[in-house]
XYZ file of C-alpha atoms in Angstrom:
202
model
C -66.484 -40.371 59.625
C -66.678 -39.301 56.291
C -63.303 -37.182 56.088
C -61.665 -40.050 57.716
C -62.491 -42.437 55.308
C -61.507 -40.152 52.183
C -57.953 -39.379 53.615
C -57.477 -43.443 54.092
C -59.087 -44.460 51.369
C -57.179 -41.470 48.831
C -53.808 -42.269 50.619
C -54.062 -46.210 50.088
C -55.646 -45.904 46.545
C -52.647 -43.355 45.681
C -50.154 -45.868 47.258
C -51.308 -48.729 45.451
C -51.868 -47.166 41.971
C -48.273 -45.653 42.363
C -45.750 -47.679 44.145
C -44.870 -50.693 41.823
C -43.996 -52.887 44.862
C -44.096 -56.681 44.910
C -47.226 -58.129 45.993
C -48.993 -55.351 45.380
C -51.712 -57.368 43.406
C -52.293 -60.311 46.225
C -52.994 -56.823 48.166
C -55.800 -56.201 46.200
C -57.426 -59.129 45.527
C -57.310 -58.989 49.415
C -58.911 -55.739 49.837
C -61.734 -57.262 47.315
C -62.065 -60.369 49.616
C -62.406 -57.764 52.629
C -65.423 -56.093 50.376
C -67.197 -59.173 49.804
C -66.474 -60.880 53.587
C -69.884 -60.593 55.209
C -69.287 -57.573 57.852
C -71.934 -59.488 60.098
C -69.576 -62.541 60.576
C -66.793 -60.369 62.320
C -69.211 -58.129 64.852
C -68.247 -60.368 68.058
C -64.576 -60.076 67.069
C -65.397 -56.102 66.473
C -66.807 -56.021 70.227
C -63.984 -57.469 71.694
C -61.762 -55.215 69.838
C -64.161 -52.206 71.070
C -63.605 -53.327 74.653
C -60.164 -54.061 74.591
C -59.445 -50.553 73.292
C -61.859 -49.662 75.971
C -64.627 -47.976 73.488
C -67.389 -50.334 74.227
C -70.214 -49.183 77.333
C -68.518 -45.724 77.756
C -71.894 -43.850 75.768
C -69.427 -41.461 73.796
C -66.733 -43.554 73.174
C -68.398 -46.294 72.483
C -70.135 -44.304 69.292
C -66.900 -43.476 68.665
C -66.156 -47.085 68.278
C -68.881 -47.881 66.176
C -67.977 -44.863 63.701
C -64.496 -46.360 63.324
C -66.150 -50.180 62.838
C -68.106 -48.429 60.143
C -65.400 -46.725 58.184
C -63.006 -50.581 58.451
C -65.680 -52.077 56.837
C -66.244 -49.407 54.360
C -62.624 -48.678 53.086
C -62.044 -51.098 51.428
C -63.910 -50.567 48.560
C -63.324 -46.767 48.487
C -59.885 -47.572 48.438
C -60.805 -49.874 45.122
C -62.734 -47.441 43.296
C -60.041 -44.256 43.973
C -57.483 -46.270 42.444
C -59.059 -46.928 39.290
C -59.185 -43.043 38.846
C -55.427 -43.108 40.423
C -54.978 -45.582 37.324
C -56.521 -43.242 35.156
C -54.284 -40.109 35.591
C -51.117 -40.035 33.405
C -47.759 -40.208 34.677
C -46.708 -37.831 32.611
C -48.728 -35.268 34.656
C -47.754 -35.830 37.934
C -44.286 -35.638 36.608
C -44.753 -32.486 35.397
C -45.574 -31.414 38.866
C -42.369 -32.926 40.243
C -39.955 -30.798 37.508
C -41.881 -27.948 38.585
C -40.623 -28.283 42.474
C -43.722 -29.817 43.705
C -43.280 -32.418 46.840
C -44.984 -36.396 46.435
C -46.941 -35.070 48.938
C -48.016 -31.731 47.252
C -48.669 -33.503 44.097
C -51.155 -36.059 45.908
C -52.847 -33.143 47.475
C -53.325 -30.276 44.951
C -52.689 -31.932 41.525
C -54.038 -35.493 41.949
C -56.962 -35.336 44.600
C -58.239 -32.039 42.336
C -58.950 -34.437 39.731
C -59.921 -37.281 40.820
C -62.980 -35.263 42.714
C -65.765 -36.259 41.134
C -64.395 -40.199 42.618
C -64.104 -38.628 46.197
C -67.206 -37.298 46.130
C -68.653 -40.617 45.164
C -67.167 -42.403 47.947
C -67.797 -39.324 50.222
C -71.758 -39.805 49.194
C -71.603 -43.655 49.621
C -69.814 -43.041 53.188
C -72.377 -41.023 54.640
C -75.784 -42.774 53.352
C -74.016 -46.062 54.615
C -73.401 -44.456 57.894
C -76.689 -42.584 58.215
C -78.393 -45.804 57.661
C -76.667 -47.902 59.900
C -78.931 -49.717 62.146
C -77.135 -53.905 62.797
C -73.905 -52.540 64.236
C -75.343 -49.399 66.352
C -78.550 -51.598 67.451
C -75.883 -54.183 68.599
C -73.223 -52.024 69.801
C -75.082 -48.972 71.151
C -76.750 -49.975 74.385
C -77.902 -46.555 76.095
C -80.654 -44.722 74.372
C -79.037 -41.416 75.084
C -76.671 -42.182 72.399
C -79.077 -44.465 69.512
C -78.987 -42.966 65.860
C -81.603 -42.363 64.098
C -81.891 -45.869 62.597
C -81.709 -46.993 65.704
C -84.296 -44.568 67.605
C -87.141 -44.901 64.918
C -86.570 -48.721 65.321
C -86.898 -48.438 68.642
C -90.374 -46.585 68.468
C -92.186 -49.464 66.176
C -90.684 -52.507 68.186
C -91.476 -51.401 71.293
C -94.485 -53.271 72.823
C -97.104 -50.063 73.467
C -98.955 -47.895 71.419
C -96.563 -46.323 68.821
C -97.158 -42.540 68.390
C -96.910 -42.452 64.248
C -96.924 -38.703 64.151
C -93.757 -38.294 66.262
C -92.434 -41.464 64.020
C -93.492 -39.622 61.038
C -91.656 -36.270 62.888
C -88.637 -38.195 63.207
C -88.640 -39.752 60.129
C -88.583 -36.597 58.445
C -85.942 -35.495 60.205
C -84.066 -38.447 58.886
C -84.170 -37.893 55.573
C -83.524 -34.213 55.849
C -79.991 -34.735 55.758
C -79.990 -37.097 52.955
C -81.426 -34.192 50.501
C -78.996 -32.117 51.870
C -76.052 -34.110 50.757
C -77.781 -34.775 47.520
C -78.602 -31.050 46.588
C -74.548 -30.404 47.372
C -73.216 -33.354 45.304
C -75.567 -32.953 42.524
C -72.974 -31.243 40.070
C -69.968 -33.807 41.533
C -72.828 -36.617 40.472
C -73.282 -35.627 37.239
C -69.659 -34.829 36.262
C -69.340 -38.319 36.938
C -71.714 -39.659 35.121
C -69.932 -37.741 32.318
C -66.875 -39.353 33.141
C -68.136 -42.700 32.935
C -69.743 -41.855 29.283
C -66.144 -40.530 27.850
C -64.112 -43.355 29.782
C -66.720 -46.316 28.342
C-alpha cells in the first residue's frame, strides 16, 4: 500500500508542480476538497465499486479492495504536500539535468525524488500508521475473520459478548505496536532532516 501511494502521489505532485497547464489550480483546490470530504460519506458508494470490480466477499481480494479504498482516500493529500517540495526545487536544477542528457523521466527519478526524500518519507510514515490503524473501513468491508487486521481482531476480542481473555488482548496488542516502532526507529533520521527543513524553509 505504501509504495503505491508514493509512486501516485510523487507522479501527480511532479505533474502538477511542473506542467503549467490550464486549470491546473481548480485541480487543486479539488484535490483539497477530496482531503477534507468526510471518507465515511462515500463507503456505500466504495462497496458498490468493490463489488462491481468484483473485490468485495472474495477474503483476499476483497482486502485487496480495502487497501486500494485506503490509498484513494489517502492520496490526495500526499499528492498536496509532495508538491510543495516539487515547488521548492529550482528549475534551474532540473534543467541542468536535461543539458546533461538526462530523460523527464530520469530527472523525476534520480534527481528530483532524491531530494525531496525527507517529504516521501513523511507521507510514506503517514501511509502506513493510517493503514495500520484502520479499523471503520476493514470492520465494514472485511466480513470473514480469517482475513480481520489487527484493528479489527483486537476489536473483535473486547466487543464480543463472553469473557475477554486480557492477556492474549494484551499479547496481541503488543504485537500491534511492534511494527509501529519499527517504522519509527527506520525513519528517525528522514524525521529529523525534516524537521530541519522546516526550520531553514520558515
Amino acid at each position: 500500500m505504501v509504495p503505491i501511494e508514493v509512486l501516485i502521489s510523487s507522479s501527480a505532485a511532479y505533474a502538477l508542480s511542473r506542467i503549467k497547464a490550464p486549470g491546473r489550480g481548480a485541480i487543486m483546490n479539488f484535490i483539497v476538497f477530496l482531503h477534507t470530504f468526510p471518507g465515511v460519506l462515500m463507503l456505500i458508494a466504495l462497496l458498490y465499486l468493490l463489488v462491481q470490480m468484483g473485490l468485495y466477499g472474495k477474503g483476499v481480494l476483497t482486502l485487496i479492495g480495502v487497501a486500494l479504498v485506503k490509498v484513494a482516500l489517502d492520496v490526495p493529500m500526499s499528492v498536496w504536500i509532495l508538491k510543495g517540495f516539487f515547488d521548492g526545487i529550482p528549475w534551474e536544477l532540473e534543467w541542468a539535468a536535461l543539458v546533461d542528457g538526462c530523460s523527464k523521466f530520469q530527472v523525476w527519478k534520480s534527481v528530483l525524488l532524491h531530494i525531496i526524500k525527507p517529504g516521501i518519507s513523511a507521507i510514506a510514515i503517514f501511509s502506513f500508521m493510517s493503514g495500520w490503524g484502520e479499523w471503520l473501513i476493514a470492520y465494514i468491508y472485511l466480513r470473514v475473520p480469517e482475513y480481520y487486521t489487527f484493528p479489527v481482531l483486537l476489536s473483535s476480542l473486547v466487543y464480543e459478548f463472553r469473557f475477554v481473555n486480557w492477556g492474549l488482548l494484551a499479547a496481541m496488542s503488543l504485537f500491534y505496536i511492534i511494527p509501529t516502532l519499527i517504522m519509527y526507529a527506520l525513519t528517525q533520521k528522514t524525521l529529523l532532516k525534516l524537521q530541519l527543513v522546516g526550520a531553514v524553509k520558515g
